[in-house]
């Protein structure tokens, strides 16, 4: 009898210990439940910015994913803050949520800290296809970002699945841009003055490296022919050399496999975009967070240091040792997210 009782107690203790070991730590248990919903914006491919380029002025559907705490995404928590994530050339929404690598899911990691993000595919990329790559340009991309901001504030956009409910309205909006996506966000903020903050990654309008200049010239030459889409990098190795300095090899390979060709309208408007971005910087009223990798192959160190002087508002700058351009995917991705979250708070 004594042996039987001892066996029962041992089994109970074992079960209890197994439950405790399987349970998430307290910090995880206290995190909000995170959900993602596909969303659709109906936008005009127009250009009301100072970027000298001409789009086709047609209406398109631009798609993305709203990622955040369940109550915020489903509109149950009232007006919210939305972080709008704007990708670079050659990428797409995947850049902010690298498939198969949850540790590098920028949007979901922000959501665990209570933030809600809109992860966009710009027109001509991913889930927002464009048949003619010459039909849009970077001025139109900034204009369409402005339209997205306005739709978010009014709640005038839709879930791709109508059964998902009513889309939430945003009381505050912060745009996060990477490289050319950062330039688009800067031009939008300086032109329309309708966002509450800017997180600009790996961007300067003060001076590109010779590698960046050669890459842009080669891509522009490809667009001078009959192509209406052109690759930023010819090979996966070329792309990795442009974007990375410290990311794990499997992360680099995954990103290189996902890279896409760029609409030639975006490519050929890079030069006028630089002039417009420089002008727009002096008109930005929202606070700015500038983030750089110390080993960024595309922006000169001196230019990175000078960029903070371009804005008439409060600017915070952080440089991450050992990191290249693709900050959310580099080895310091966790430090990048921590810096962003502290700044947002």
Coordinates of N, CA and C in Angstrom, one line a residue, residues 187-314:
X187 N 9.6 62.0 -47.6 CA 8.9 62.9 -48.5 C 7.4 63.0 -48.1
X188 N 6.8 61.9 -47.8 CA 5.4 62.0 -47.4 C 5.2 62.9 -46.1
X189 N 6.0 62.7 -45.1 CA 5.9 63.5 -43.9 C 6.2 65.0 -44.2
X190 N 7.2 65.3 -45.0 CA 7.6 66.7 -45.2 C 6.5 67.3 -46.1
X191 N 5.9 66.6 -47.0 CA 4.9 67.2 -47.9 C 3.6 67.4 -47.3
X192 N 3.1 66.4 -46.5 CA 1.7 66.4 -46.1 C 1.5 66.6 -44.6
X193 N 2.6 66.5 -43.8 CA 2.6 66.8 -42.4 C 1.4 66.1 -41.7
X194 N 1.3 64.8 -41.8 CA 0.2 64.1 -41.2 C 0.5 62.9 -40.4
X195 N 1.8 62.7 -40.1 CA 2.2 61.6 -39.2 C 2.8 62.1 -37.9
X196 N 2.8 61.2 -36.9 CA 3.3 61.6 -35.6 C 4.7 61.3 -35.3
X197 N 5.4 60.5 -36.2 CA 6.7 60.2 -36.0 C 7.3 59.4 -37.2
X198 N 8.6 59.4 -37.3 CA 9.3 58.8 -38.4 C 10.4 57.9 -37.8
X199 N 10.5 56.6 -38.2 CA 11.6 55.7 -38.0 C 12.2 55.5 -39.3
X200 N 13.4 56.0 -39.5 CA 14.1 55.9 -40.8 C 15.3 55.1 -40.7
X201 N 15.3 53.9 -41.4 CA 16.4 53.0 -41.3 C 17.3 53.0 -42.6
X202 N 18.6 53.1 -42.3 CA 19.6 52.9 -43.4 C 19.3 53.9 -44.6
X203 N 19.0 55.2 -44.2 CA 18.7 56.2 -45.2 C 19.5 57.5 -45.0
X204 N 20.0 58.0 -46.0 CA 20.6 59.4 -46.0 C 20.4 60.0 -47.4
X205 N 20.1 61.2 -47.5 CA 20.1 61.9 -48.8 C 21.3 62.8 -48.9
X206 N 22.3 62.5 -48.0 CA 23.6 63.3 -48.0 C 24.7 62.7 -48.7
X207 N 24.6 61.4 -49.1 CA 25.7 60.8 -49.9 C 25.8 59.3 -49.9
X208 N 25.5 58.7 -51.0 CA 25.6 57.3 -51.2 C 27.1 56.9 -51.4
X209 N 27.3 55.6 -51.2 CA 28.7 55.0 -51.5 C 28.8 54.8 -53.0
X210 N 30.0 54.6 -53.4 CA 30.3 54.3 -54.8 C 29.6 53.0 -55.2
X211 N 29.5 52.0 -54.3 CA 28.7 50.8 -54.6 C 27.3 51.0 -54.9
X212 N 26.7 51.9 -54.0 CA 25.3 52.2 -54.2 C 25.1 53.0 -55.6
X213 N 26.0 53.9 -55.9 CA 25.9 54.6 -57.1 C 26.0 53.7 -58.3
X214 N 26.9 52.8 -58.3 CA 27.1 51.8 -59.4 C 25.9 50.9 -59.6
X215 N 25.4 50.5 -58.5 CA 24.2 49.6 -58.5 C 23.0 50.3 -59.1
X216 N 22.8 51.6 -58.7 CA 21.7 52.4 -59.2 C 21.8 52.6 -60.7
X217 N 23.1 52.9 -61.1 CA 23.3 53.2 -62.6 C 23.1 51.9 -63.4
X218 N 23.5 50.8 -62.9 CA 23.3 49.5 -63.7 C 21.8 49.2 -63.8
X219 N 21.1 49.4 -62.7 CA 19.6 49.2 -62.7 C 18.9 50.1 -63.7
X220 N 19.3 51.4 -63.6 CA 18.7 52.4 -64.5 C 19.0 52.1 -66.0
X221 N 20.2 51.6 -66.3 CA 20.5 51.2 -67.6 C 19.6 50.0 -68.1
X222 N 19.3 49.1 -67.2 CA 18.4 48.0 -67.6 C 17.0 48.6 -67.9
X223 N 16.6 49.6 -67.2 CA 15.3 50.2 -67.5 C 15.3 51.1 -68.7
X224 N 16.4 51.4 -69.2 CA 16.5 52.3 -70.4 C 16.1 51.5 -71.7
X225 N 16.1 50.2 -71.6 CA 15.8 49.4 -72.7 C 14.3 49.1 -72.8
X226 N 13.9 47.9 -73.1 CA 12.5 47.6 -73.2 C 11.9 47.1 -71.9
X227 N 12.7 46.8 -70.9 CA 12.2 46.2 -69.7 C 11.4 47.3 -68.9
X228 N 10.3 46.8 -68.2 CA 9.6 47.7 -67.3 C 9.8 47.3 -65.8
X229 N 10.5 46.2 -65.6 CA 11.0 45.8 -64.3 C 12.4 45.5 -64.4
X230 N 13.2 45.7 -63.4 CA 14.7 45.4 -63.4 C 15.2 45.0 -62.0
X231 N 16.1 44.1 -62.0 CA 16.6 43.7 -60.7 C 17.6 44.7 -60.1
X232 N 17.6 44.8 -58.7 CA 18.6 45.6 -58.0 C 19.9 44.9 -58.0
X233 N 19.9 43.6 -57.8 CA 21.1 42.8 -57.8 C 21.0 41.6 -58.7
X234 N 22.0 41.3 -59.5 CA 22.0 40.2 -60.5 C 21.9 38.8 -59.9
X235 N 22.6 38.7 -58.8 CA 22.7 37.4 -58.1 C 22.4 37.5 -56.6
X236 N 22.1 36.3 -56.0 CA 21.9 36.3 -54.6 C 23.1 36.8 -53.8
X237 N 24.3 36.5 -54.3 CA 25.5 36.9 -53.6 C 25.7 38.4 -53.7
X238 N 25.3 39.0 -54.9 CA 25.3 40.5 -55.0 C 24.4 41.1 -54.0
X239 N 23.2 40.5 -53.9 CA 22.2 41.1 -53.0 C 22.7 41.1 -51.6
X240 N 23.2 39.9 -51.2 CA 23.7 39.8 -49.8 C 24.8 40.8 -49.5
X241 N 25.7 41.1 -50.5 CA 26.8 42.0 -50.3 C 26.2 43.4 -50.1
X242 N 25.1 43.8 -50.8 CA 24.5 45.1 -50.6 C 23.8 45.3 -49.3
X243 N 23.2 44.2 -48.8 CA 22.3 44.4 -47.7 C 22.8 43.9 -46.3
X244 N 23.7 43.0 -46.3 CA 24.1 42.3 -45.0 C 25.5 42.4 -44.6
X245 N 25.7 42.4 -43.3 CA 27.1 42.3 -42.8 C 27.2 41.2 -41.7
X246 N 26.1 40.9 -41.0 CA 26.1 40.1 -39.8 C 25.0 39.1 -39.7
X247 N 24.0 39.1 -40.5 CA 22.9 38.2 -40.4 C 23.4 36.7 -40.6
X248 N 22.7 35.8 -39.9 CA 23.0 34.4 -40.1 C 22.9 34.0 -41.6
X249 N 23.7 33.0 -42.0 CA 23.7 32.7 -43.4 C 22.3 32.2 -44.0
X250 N 21.5 31.5 -43.1 CA 20.2 31.1 -43.6 C 19.3 32.2 -43.8
X251 N 19.4 33.3 -42.9 CA 18.6 34.5 -43.1 C 19.0 35.2 -44.4
X252 N 20.2 35.3 -44.6 CA 20.7 36.0 -45.9 C 20.2 35.2 -47.1
X253 N 20.3 33.9 -47.1 CA 19.9 33.1 -48.2 C 18.4 33.3 -48.4
X254 N 17.6 33.3 -47.3 CA 16.1 33.4 -47.5 C 15.8 34.7 -48.1
X255 N 16.4 35.8 -47.6 CA 16.1 37.1 -48.1 C 16.5 37.2 -49.6
X256 N 17.6 36.7 -50.0 CA 18.1 36.7 -51.4 C 17.1 36.0 -52.3
X257 N 16.6 34.9 -51.8 CA 15.6 34.1 -52.6 C 14.3 34.9 -52.8
X258 N 14.0 35.7 -51.8 CA 12.7 36.5 -51.9 C 12.8 37.8 -52.6
X259 N 14.0 38.2 -53.0 CA 14.2 39.5 -53.6 C 13.4 39.5 -55.0
X260 N 12.9 40.7 -55.4 CA 12.1 40.9 -56.6 C 12.7 42.0 -57.4
X261 N 12.2 42.0 -58.7 CA 12.6 43.1 -59.6 C 11.8 44.3 -59.2
X262 N 12.3 45.5 -59.5 CA 11.6 46.8 -59.2 C 10.9 47.4 -60.4
X263 N 9.8 48.0 -60.2 CA 9.2 48.7 -61.3 C 10.1 49.8 -61.8
X264 N 10.3 49.9 -63.1 CA 11.2 50.8 -63.7 C 10.8 52.3 -63.4
X265 N 9.5 52.5 -63.2 CA 9.1 53.9 -62.8 C 9.8 54.3 -61.5
X266 N 9.9 53.4 -60.6 CA 10.6 53.7 -59.3 C 12.1 53.9 -59.5
X267 N 12.6 53.0 -60.4 CA 14.1 53.1 -60.6 C 14.5 54.4 -61.3
X268 N 13.7 54.8 -62.3 CA 14.1 56.0 -63.1 C 13.8 57.3 -62.3
X269 N 13.0 57.2 -61.2 CA 12.7 58.4 -60.4 C 13.6 58.5 -59.2
X270 N 14.7 57.7 -59.1 CA 15.6 57.8 -57.9 C 16.2 59.1 -57.8
X271 N 16.8 59.6 -58.9 CA 17.5 60.9 -58.9 C 16.5 62.1 -58.5
X272 N 15.4 62.3 -59.1 CA 14.5 63.3 -58.6 C 14.0 63.1 -57.2
X273 N 13.9 61.8 -56.8 CA 13.5 61.5 -55.4 C 14.5 62.1 -54.4
X274 N 15.8 62.0 -54.8 CA 16.9 62.5 -53.8 C 16.7 64.0 -53.6
X275 N 16.5 64.7 -54.7 CA 16.3 66.1 -54.6 C 15.1 66.5 -53.7
X276 N 14.0 65.8 -54.0 CA 12.8 66.0 -53.2 C 12.9 65.6 -51.7
X277 N 13.6 64.5 -51.5 CA 13.8 64.1 -50.1 C 14.6 65.1 -49.3
X278 N 15.6 65.7 -50.0 CA 16.5 66.7 -49.3 C 15.6 67.9 -48.9
X279 N 14.8 68.3 -49.8 CA 13.9 69.4 -49.5 C 12.9 69.1 -48.4
X280 N 12.3 67.9 -48.5 CA 11.3 67.5 -47.6 C 11.8 67.4 -46.2
X281 N 13.1 67.0 -46.0 CA 13.7 66.8 -44.7 C 13.5 68.1 -43.9
X282 N 13.7 69.3 -44.5 CA 13.6 70.5 -43.8 C 12.2 70.9 -43.4
X283 N 11.2 70.1 -43.9 CA 9.8 70.4 -43.6 C 9.2 69.4 -42.7
X284 N 9.9 68.5 -42.2 CA 9.4 67.5 -41.3 C 9.2 68.1 -39.9
X285 N 8.0 68.0 -39.4 CA 7.7 68.5 -38.0 C 7.7 67.4 -37.0
X286 N 7.5 66.1 -37.4 CA 7.4 65.0 -36.4 C 8.8 64.6 -36.0
X287 N 8.9 64.1 -34.7 CA 10.2 63.6 -34.3 C 10.7 62.4 -35.1
X288 N 12.0 62.3 -35.2 CA 12.6 61.4 -36.1 C 13.6 60.5 -35.4
X289 N 13.5 59.2 -35.6 CA 14.5 58.2 -35.2 C 15.3 57.7 -36.4
X290 N 16.6 58.0 -36.4 CA 17.5 57.5 -37.5 C 18.3 56.3 -37.0
X291 N 18.2 55.2 -37.7 CA 18.9 54.0 -37.4 C 19.8 53.6 -38.5
X292 N 21.1 53.2 -38.2 CA 22.1 52.8 -39.1 C 22.9 51.6 -38.7
X293 N 23.4 50.9 -39.7 CA 24.4 49.8 -39.4 C 25.8 50.4 -39.6
X294 N 26.7 50.1 -38.7 CA 28.0 50.7 -38.8 C 28.7 50.1 -40.1
X295 N 28.3 49.0 -40.6 CA 28.9 48.4 -41.8 C 28.0 48.5 -43.0
X296 N 27.1 49.5 -43.0 CA 26.2 49.7 -44.2 C 27.1 50.0 -45.4
X297 N 26.8 49.2 -46.5 CA 27.6 49.3 -47.7 C 27.1 50.4 -48.6
X298 N 25.9 51.0 -48.3 CA 25.3 51.8 -49.3 C 25.3 53.3 -48.9
X299 N 25.5 53.6 -47.6 CA 25.5 55.0 -47.2 C 26.9 55.4 -46.5
X300 N 27.5 56.4 -47.0 CA 28.8 56.8 -46.4 C 28.7 57.2 -45.0
X301 N 29.7 56.8 -44.1 CA 29.6 57.2 -42.7 C 29.4 58.7 -42.4
X302 N 30.1 59.5 -43.2 CA 30.0 61.0 -42.9 C 28.6 61.4 -43.3
X303 N 28.0 60.8 -44.3 CA 26.6 61.2 -44.7 C 25.6 60.8 -43.6
X304 N 25.8 59.7 -43.0 CA 25.0 59.2 -41.9 C 25.0 60.2 -40.7
X305 N 26.2 60.7 -40.4 CA 26.4 61.6 -39.3 C 25.7 62.9 -39.6
X306 N 25.8 63.3 -40.9 CA 25.2 64.6 -41.2 C 23.7 64.6 -41.3
X307 N 23.1 63.4 -41.5 CA 21.6 63.4 -41.8 C 20.8 64.0 -40.7
X308 N 21.2 63.8 -39.4 CA 20.5 64.3 -38.3 C 20.3 65.8 -38.4
X309 N 21.2 66.5 -39.0 CA 21.2 68.0 -39.1 C 20.1 68.5 -40.1
X310 N 19.6 67.6 -40.9 CA 18.6 67.9 -42.0 C 17.3 68.3 -41.5
X311 N 16.9 67.9 -40.3 CA 15.5 68.0 -39.8 C 15.4 69.1 -38.8
X312 N 14.4 70.0 -38.8 CA 14.2 71.0 -37.8 C 13.5 70.6 -36.6
X313 N 13.4 69.3 -36.4 CA 12.6 68.7 -35.2 C 13.6 67.9 -34.4
X314 N 13.0 67.2 -33.3 CA 13.9 66.4 -32.5 C 14.3 65.2 -33.2

